JSON list of C-alpha atoms in Angstrom, two decimals:
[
{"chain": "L", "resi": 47, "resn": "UNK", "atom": "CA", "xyz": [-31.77, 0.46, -37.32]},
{"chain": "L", "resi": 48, "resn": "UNK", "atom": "CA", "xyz": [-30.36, 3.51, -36.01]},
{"chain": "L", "resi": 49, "resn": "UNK", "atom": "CA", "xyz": [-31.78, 4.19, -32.15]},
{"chain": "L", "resi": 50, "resn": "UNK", "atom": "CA", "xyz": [-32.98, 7.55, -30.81]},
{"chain": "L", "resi": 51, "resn": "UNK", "atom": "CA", "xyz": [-29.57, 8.77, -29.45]},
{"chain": "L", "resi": 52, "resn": "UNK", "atom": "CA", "xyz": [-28.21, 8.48, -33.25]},
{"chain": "L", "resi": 53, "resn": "UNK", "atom": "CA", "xyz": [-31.17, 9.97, -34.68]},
{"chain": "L", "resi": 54, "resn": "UNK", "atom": "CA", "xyz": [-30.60, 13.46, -31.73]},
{"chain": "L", "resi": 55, "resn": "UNK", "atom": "CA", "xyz": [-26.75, 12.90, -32.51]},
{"chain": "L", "resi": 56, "resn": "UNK", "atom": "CA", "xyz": [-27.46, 13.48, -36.55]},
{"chain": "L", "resi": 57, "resn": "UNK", "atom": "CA", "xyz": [-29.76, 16.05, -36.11]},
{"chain": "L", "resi": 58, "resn": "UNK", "atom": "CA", "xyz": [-27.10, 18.02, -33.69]},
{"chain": "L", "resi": 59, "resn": "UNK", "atom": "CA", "xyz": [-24.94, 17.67, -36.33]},
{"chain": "L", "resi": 60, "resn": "UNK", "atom": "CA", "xyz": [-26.73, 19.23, -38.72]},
{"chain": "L", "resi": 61, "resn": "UNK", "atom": "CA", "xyz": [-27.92, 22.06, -36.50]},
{"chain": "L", "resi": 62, "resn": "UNK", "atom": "CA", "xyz": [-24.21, 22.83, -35.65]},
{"chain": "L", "resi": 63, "resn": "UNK", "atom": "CA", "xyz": [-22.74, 22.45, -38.99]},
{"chain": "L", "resi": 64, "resn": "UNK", "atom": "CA", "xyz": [-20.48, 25.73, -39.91]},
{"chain": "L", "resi": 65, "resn": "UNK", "atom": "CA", "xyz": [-22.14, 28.28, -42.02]},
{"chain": "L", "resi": 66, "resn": "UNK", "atom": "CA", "xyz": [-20.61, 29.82, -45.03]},
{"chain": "L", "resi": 67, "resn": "UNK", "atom": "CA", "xyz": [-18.97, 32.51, -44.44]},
{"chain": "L", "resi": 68, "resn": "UNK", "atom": "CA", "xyz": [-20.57, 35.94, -45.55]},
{"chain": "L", "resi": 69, "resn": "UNK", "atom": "CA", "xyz": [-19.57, 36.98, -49.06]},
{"chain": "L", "resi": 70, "resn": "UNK", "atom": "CA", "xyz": [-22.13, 40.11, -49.95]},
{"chain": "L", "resi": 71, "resn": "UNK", "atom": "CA", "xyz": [-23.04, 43.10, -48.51]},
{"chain": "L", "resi": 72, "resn": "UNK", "atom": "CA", "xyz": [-26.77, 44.24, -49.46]},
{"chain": "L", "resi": 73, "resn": "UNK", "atom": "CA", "xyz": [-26.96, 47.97, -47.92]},
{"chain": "L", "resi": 74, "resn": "UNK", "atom": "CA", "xyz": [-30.10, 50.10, -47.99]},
{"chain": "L", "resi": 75, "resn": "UNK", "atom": "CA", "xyz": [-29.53, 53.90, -47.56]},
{"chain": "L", "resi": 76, "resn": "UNK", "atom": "CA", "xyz": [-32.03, 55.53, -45.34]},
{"chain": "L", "resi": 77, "resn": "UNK", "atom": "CA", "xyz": [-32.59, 57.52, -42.34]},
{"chain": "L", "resi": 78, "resn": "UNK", "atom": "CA", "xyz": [-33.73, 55.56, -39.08]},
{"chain": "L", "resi": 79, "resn": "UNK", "atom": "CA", "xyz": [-37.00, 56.88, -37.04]},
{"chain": "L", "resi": 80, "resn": "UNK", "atom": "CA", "xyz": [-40.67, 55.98, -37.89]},
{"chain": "L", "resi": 81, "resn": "UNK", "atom": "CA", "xyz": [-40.91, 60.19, -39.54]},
{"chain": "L", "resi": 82, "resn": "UNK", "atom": "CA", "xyz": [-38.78, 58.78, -42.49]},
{"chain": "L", "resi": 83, "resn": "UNK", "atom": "CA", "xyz": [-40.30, 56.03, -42.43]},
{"chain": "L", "resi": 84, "resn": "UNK", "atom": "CA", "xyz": [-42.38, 56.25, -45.86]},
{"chain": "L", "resi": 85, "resn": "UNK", "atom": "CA", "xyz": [-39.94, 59.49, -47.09]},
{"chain": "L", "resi": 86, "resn": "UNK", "atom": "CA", "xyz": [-38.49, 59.36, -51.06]},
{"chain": "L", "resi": 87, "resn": "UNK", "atom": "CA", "xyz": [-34.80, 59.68, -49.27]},
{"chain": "L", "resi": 88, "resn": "UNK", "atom": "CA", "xyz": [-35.94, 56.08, -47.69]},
{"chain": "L", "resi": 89, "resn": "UNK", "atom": "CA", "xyz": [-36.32, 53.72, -50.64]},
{"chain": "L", "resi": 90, "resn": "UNK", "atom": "CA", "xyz": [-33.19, 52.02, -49.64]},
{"chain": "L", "resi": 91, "resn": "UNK", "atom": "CA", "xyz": [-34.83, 50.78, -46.12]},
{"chain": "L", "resi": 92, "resn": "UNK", "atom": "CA", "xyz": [-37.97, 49.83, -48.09]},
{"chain": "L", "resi": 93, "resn": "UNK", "atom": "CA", "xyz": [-35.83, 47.87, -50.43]},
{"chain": "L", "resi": 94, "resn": "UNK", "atom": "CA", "xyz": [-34.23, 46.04, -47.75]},
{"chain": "L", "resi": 95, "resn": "UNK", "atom": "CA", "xyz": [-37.20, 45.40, -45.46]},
{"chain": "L", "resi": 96, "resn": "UNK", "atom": "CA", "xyz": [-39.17, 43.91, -48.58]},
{"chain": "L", "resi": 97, "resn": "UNK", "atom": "CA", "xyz": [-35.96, 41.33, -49.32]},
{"chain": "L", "resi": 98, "resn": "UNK", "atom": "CA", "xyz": [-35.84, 40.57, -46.31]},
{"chain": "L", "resi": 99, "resn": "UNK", "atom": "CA", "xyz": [-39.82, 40.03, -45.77]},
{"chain": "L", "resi": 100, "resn": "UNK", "atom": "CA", "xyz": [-39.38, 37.43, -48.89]},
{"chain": "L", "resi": 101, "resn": "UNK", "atom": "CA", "xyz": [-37.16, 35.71, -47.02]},
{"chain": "L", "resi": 102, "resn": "UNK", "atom": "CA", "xyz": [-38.73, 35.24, -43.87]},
{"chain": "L", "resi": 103, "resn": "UNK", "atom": "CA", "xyz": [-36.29, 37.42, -42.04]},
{"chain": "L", "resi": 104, "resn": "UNK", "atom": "CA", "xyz": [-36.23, 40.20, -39.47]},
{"chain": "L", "resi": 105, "resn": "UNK", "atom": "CA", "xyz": [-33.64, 43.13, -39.71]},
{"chain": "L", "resi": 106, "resn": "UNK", "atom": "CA", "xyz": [-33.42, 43.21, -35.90]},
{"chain": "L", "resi": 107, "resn": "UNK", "atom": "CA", "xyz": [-29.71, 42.29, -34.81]},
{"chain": "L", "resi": 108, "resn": "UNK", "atom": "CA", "xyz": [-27.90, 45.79, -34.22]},
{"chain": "L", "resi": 109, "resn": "UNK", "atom": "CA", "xyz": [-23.93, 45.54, -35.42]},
{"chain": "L", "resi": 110, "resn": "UNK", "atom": "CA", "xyz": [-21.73, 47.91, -37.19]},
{"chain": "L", "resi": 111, "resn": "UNK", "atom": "CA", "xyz": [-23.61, 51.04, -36.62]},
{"chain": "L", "resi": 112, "resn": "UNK", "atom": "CA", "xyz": [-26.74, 49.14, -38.27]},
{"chain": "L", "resi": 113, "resn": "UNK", "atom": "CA", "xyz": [-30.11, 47.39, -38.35]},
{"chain": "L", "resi": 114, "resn": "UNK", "atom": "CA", "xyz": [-28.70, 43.86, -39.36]},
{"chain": "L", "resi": 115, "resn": "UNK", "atom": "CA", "xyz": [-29.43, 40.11, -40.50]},
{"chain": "L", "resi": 116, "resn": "UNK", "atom": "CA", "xyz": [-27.35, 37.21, -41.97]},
{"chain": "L", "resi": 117, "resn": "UNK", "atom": "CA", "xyz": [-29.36, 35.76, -44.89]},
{"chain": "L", "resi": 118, "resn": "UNK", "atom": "CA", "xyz": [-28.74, 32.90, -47.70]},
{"chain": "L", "resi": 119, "resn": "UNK", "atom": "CA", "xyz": [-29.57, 34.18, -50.86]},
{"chain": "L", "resi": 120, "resn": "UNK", "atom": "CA", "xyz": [-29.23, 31.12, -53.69]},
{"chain": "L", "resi": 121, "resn": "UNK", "atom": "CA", "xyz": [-25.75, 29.85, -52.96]},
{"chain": "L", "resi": 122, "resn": "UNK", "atom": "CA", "xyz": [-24.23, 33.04, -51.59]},
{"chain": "L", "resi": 123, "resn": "UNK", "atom": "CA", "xyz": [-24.60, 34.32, -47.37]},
{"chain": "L", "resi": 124, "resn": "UNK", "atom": "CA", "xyz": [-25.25, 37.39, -47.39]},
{"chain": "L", "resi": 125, "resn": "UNK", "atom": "CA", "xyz": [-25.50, 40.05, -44.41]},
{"chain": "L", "resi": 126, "resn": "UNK", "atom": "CA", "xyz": [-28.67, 42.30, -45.34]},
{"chain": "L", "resi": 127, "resn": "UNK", "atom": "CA", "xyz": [-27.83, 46.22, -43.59]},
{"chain": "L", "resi": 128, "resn": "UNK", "atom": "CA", "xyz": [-29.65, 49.09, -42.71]},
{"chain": "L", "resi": 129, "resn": "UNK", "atom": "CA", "xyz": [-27.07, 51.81, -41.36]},
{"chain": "L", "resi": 130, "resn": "UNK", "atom": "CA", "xyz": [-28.63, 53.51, -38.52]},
{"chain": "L", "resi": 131, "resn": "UNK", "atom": "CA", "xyz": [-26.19, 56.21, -38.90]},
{"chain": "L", "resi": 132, "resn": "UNK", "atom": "CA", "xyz": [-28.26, 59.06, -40.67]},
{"chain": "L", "resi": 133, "resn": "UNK", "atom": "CA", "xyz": [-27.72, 58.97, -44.43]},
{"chain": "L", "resi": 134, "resn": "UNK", "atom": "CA", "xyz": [-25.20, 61.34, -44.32]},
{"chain": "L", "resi": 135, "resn": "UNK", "atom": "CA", "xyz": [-22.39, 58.93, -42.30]},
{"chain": "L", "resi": 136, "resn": "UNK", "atom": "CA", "xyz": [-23.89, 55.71, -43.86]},
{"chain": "L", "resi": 137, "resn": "UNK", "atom": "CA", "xyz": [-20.13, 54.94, -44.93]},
{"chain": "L", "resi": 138, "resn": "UNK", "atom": "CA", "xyz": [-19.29, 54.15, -41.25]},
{"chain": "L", "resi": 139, "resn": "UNK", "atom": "CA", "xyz": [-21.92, 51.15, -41.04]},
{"chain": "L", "resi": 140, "resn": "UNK", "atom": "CA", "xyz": [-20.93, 49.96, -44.20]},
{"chain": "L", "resi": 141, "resn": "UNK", "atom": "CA", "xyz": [-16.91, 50.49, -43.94]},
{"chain": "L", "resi": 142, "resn": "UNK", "atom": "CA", "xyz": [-16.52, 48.32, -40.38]},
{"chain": "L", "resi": 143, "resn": "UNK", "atom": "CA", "xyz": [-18.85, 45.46, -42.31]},
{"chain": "L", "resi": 144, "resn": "UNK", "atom": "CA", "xyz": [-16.66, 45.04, -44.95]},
{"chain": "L", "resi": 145, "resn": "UNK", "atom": "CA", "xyz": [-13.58, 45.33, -42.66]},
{"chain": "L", "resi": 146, "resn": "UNK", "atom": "CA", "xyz": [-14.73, 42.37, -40.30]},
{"chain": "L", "resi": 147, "resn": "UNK", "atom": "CA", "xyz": [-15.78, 40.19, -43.26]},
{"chain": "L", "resi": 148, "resn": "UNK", "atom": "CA", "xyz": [-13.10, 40.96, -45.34]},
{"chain": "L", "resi": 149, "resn": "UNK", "atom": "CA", "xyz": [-15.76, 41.69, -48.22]},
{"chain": "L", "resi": 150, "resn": "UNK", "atom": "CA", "xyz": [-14.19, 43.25, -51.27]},
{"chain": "L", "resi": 151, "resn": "UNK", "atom": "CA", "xyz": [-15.86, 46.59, -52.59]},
{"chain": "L", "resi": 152, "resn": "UNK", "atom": "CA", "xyz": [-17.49, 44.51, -55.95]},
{"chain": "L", "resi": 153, "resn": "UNK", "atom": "CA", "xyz": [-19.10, 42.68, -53.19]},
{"chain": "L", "resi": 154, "resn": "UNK", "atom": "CA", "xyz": [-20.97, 45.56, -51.78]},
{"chain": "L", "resi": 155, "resn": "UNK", "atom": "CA", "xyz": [-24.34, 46.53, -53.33]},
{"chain": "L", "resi": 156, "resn": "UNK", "atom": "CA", "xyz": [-26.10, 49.31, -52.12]},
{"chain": "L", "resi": 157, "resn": "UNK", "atom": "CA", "xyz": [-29.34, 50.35, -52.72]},
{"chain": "L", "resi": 158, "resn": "UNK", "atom": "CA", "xyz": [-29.94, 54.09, -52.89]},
{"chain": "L", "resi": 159, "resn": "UNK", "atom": "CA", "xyz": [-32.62, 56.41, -53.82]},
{"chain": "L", "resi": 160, "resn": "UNK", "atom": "CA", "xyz": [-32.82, 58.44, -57.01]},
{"chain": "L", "resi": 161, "resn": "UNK", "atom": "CA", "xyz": [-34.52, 61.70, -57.95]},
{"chain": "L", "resi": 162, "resn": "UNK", "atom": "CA", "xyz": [-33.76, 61.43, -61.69]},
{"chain": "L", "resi": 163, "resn": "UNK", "atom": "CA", "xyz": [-35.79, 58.47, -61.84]},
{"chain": "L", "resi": 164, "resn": "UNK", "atom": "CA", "xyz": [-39.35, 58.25, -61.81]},
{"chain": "L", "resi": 165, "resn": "UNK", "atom": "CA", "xyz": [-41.12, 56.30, -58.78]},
{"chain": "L", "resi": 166, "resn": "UNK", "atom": "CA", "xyz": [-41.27, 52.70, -60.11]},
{"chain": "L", "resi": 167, "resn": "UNK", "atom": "CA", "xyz": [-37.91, 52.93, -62.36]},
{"chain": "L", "resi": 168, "resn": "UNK", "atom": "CA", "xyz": [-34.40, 51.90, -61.76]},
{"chain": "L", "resi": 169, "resn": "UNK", "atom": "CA", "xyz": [-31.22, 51.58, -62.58]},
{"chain": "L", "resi": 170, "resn": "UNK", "atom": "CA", "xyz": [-28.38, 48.79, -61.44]},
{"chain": "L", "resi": 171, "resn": "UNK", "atom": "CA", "xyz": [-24.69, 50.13, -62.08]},
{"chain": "L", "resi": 172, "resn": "UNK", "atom": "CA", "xyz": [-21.35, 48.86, -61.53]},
{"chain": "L", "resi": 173, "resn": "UNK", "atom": "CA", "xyz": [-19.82, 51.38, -60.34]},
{"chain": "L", "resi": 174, "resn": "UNK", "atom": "CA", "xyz": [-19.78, 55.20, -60.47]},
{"chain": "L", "resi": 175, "resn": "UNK", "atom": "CA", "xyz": [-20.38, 58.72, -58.84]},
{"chain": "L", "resi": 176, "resn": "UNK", "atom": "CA", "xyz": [-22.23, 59.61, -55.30]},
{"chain": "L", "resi": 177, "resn": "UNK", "atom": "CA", "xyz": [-24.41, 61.39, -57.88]},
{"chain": "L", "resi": 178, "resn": "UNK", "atom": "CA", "xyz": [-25.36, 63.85, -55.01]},
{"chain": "L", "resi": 179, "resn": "UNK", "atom": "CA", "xyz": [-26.55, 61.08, -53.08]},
{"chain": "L", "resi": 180, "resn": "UNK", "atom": "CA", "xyz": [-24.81, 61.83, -49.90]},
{"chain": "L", "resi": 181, "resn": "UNK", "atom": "CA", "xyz": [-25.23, 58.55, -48.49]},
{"chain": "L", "resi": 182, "resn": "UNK", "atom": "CA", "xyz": [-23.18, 56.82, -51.66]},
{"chain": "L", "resi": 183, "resn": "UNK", "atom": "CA", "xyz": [-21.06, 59.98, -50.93]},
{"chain": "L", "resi": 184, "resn": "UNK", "atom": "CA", "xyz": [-20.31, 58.45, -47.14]},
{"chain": "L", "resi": 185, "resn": "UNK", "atom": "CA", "xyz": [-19.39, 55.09, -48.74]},
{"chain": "L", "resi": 186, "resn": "UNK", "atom": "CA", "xyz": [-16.97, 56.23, -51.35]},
{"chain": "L", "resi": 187, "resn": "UNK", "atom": "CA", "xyz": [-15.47, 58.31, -48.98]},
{"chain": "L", "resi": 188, "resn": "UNK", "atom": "CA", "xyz": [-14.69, 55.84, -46.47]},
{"chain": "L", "resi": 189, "resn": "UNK", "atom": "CA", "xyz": [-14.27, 52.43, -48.59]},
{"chain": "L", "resi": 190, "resn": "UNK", "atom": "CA", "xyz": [-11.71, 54.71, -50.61]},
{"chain": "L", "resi": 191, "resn": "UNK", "atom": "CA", "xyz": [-13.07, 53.34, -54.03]},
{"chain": "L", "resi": 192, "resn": "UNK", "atom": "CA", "xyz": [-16.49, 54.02, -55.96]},
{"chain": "L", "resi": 193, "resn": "UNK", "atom": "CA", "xyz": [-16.13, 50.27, -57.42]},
{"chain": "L", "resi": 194, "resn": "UNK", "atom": "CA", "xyz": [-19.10, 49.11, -55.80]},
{"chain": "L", "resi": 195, "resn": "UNK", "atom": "CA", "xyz": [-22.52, 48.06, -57.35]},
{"chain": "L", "resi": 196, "resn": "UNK", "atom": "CA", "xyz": [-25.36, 49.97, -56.92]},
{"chain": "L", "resi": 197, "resn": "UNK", "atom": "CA", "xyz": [-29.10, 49.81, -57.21]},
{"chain": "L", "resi": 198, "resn": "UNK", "atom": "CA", "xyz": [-30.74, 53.35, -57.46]},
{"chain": "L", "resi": 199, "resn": "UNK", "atom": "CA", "xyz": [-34.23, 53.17, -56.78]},
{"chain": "L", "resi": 200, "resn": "UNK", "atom": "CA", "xyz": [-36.91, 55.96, -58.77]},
{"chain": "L", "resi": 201, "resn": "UNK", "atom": "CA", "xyz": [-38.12, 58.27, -56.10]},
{"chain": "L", "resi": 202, "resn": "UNK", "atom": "CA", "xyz": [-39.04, 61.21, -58.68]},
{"chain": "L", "resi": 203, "resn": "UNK", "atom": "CA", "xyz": [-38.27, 65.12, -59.07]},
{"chain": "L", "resi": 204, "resn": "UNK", "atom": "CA", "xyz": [-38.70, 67.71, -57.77]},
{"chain": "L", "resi": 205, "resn": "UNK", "atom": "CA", "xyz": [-42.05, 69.53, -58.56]},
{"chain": "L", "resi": 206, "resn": "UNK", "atom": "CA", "xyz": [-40.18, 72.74, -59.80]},
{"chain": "L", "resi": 207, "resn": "UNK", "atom": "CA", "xyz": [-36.65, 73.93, -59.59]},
{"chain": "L", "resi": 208, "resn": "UNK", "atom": "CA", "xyz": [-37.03, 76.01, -56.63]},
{"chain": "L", "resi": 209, "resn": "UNK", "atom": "CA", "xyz": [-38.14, 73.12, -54.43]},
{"chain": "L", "resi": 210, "resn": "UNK", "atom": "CA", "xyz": [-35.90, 72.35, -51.59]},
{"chain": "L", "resi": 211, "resn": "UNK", "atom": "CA", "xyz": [-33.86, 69.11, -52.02]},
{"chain": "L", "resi": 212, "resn": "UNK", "atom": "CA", "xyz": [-34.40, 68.44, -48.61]},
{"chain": "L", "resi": 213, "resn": "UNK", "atom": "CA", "xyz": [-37.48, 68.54, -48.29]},
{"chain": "L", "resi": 214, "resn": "UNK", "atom": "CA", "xyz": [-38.46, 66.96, -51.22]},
{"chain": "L", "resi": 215, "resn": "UNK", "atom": "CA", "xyz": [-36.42, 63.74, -50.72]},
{"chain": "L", "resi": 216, "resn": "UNK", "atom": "CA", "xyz": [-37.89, 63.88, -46.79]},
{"chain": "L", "resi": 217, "resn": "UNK", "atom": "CA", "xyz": [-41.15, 64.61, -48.18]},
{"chain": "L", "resi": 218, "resn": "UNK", "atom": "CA", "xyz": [-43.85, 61.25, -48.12]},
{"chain": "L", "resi": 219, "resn": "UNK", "atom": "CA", "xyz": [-45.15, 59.08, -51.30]},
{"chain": "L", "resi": 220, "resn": "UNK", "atom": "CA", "xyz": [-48.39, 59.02, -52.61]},
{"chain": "L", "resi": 221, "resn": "UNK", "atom": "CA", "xyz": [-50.40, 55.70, -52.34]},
{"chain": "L", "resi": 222, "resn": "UNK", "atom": "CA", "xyz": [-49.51, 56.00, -56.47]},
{"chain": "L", "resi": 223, "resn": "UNK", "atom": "CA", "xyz": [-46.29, 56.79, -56.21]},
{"chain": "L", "resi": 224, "resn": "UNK", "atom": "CA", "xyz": [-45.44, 54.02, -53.19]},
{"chain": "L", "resi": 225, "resn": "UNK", "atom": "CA", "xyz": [-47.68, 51.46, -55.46]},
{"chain": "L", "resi": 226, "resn": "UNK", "atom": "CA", "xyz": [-44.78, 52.12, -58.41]},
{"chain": "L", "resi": 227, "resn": "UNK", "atom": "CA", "xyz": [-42.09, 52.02, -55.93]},
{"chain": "L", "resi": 228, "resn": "UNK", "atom": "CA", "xyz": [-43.20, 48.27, -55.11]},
{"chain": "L", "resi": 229, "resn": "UNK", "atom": "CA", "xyz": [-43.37, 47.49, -58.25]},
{"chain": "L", "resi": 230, "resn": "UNK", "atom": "CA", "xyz": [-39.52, 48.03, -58.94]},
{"chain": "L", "resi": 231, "resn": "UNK", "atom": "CA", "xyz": [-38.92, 46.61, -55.64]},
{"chain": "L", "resi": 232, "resn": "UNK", "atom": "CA", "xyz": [-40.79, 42.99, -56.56]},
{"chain": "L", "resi": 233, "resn": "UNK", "atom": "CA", "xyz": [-38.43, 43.40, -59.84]},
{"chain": "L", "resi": 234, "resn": "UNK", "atom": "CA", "xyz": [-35.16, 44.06, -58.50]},
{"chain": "L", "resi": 235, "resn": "UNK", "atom": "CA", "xyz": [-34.98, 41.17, -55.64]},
{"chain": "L", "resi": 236, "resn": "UNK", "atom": "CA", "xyz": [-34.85, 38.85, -58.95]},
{"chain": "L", "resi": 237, "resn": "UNK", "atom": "CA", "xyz": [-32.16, 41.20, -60.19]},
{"chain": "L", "resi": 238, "resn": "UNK", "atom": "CA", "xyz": [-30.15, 41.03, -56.82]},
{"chain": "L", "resi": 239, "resn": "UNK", "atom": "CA", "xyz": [-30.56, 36.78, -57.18]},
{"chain": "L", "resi": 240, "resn": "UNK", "atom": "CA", "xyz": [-29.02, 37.71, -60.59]},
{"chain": "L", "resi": 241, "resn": "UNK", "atom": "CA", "xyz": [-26.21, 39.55, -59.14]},
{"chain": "L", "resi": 242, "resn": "UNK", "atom": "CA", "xyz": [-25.31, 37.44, -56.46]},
{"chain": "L", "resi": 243, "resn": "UNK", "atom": "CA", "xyz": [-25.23, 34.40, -58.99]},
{"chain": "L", "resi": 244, "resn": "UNK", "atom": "CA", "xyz": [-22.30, 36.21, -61.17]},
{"chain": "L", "resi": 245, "resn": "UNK", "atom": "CA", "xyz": [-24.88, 37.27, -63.70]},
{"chain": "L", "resi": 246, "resn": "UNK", "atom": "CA", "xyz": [-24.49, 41.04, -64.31]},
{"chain": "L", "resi": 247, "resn": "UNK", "atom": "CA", "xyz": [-25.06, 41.56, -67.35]},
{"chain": "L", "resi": 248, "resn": "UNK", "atom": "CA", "xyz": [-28.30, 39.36, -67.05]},
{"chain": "L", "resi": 249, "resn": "UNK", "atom": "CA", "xyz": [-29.11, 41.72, -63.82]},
{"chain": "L", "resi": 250, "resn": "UNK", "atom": "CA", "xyz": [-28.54, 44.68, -65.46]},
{"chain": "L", "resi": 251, "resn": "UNK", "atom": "CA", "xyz": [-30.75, 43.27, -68.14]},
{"chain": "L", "resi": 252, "resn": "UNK", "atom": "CA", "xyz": [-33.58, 42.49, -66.06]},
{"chain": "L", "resi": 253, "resn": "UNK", "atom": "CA", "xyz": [-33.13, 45.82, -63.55]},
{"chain": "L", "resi": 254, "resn": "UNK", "atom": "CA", "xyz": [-33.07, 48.41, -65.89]},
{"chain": "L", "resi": 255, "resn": "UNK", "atom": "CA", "xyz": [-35.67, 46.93, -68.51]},
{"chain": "L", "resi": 256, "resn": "UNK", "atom": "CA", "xyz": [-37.95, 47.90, -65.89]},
{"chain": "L", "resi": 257, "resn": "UNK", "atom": "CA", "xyz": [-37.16, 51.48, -66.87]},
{"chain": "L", "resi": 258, "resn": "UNK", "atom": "CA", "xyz": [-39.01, 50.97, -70.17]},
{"chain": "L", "resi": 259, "resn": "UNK", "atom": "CA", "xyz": [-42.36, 50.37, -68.80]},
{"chain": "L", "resi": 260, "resn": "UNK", "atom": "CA", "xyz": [-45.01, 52.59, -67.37]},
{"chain": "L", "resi": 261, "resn": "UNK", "atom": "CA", "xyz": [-44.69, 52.98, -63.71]}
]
């Protein structure tokens, strides 16, 4: 019968065993400061914050320009990111990440906002565009590639034409509008698990079906 120094010796052991190393990057776009806190341009932060919530997790460590935290997501370590760089110079956060942890760009999903989409819709890509999304703009620009997944979340249009972009995507939800928003959110943190398990086309699937329904 094993005596109390073996039984603190295993569970030493097990509290020091190596981690895997990190092998995603989940980024949500936003702009840091309680103002933008509930804004369409922060869906990204919301995203994040809600994964993270599901997990038990903080984002509280700050590294690489960001709002950080390791997590293990199925079999894969992830490190969950909220740049805290302003939207428009995300890329910096997100650039230095993938540097240090050697993370190639297919391994990079980042979660954006989308005004094209209705509040409770969204849409997981491959690859593609900035869009006008000025934040995805950053990234591209400084990872040198647009092969990187992303996750645009449904924040709605513009009332009419004229409306200021600004504004609008700085502008608040409505308790409707941020009830749809959770909705997509609950939907695509199965999606990511898809992802992450190799299963795009089954993410894809299960992300953008969510476009079909009422919001």
């Amino acid at each position: 019968m094993a005596d109390i120094f073996d039984l603190f010796r295993q569970i030493s052991q097990k509290n020091t065993a190596p981690k895997e190393p990190i092998s995603w990057l989940i980024v949500g776009l936003g702009n840091p400061g309680e103002e933008y806190r509930s804004t369409r341009h922060n869906a990204g932060f919301l995203t994040i914050d809600s994964l993270a919530e599901q997990l038990g997790l903080h984002i509280d460590r700050m590294k690489f320009h960001a709002l950080t935290t390791e997590a293990s997501i199925g079999s894969s370590r992830v490190l969950l990111m909220k740049p805290m760089t302003l939207m428009n110079a995300s890329g910096i956060a997100v650039s230095e990440a993938a540097a240090f942890y050697k993370i190639p760009a297919d391994h990079i999903l980042v979660i954006s906002d989308d005004i094209n989409l209705a509040p409770g819709r969204m849409r997981l890509r491959k690859n593609g565009s900035a869009g006008g999304q000025k934040g995805l703009k950053s990234i591209i620009e400084k990872l040198g590639t647009q092969e990187f997944p992303r996750l645009r979340m449904g924040v709605g249009a513009k009332p009419h034409p004229d409306y200021d972009l600004a504004s609008w995507v700085l502008s608040n939800f409505s308790k409707e509008e941020m009830e749809a928003l959770r909705s997509a959110i609950g939907g695509a943190e199965a999606g990511i698990r898809l992802l992450l398990e190799g299963r795009f086309e089954q993410a894809v699937q299960h992300c953008n079906s969510h476009n079909a329904k009422e919001a």
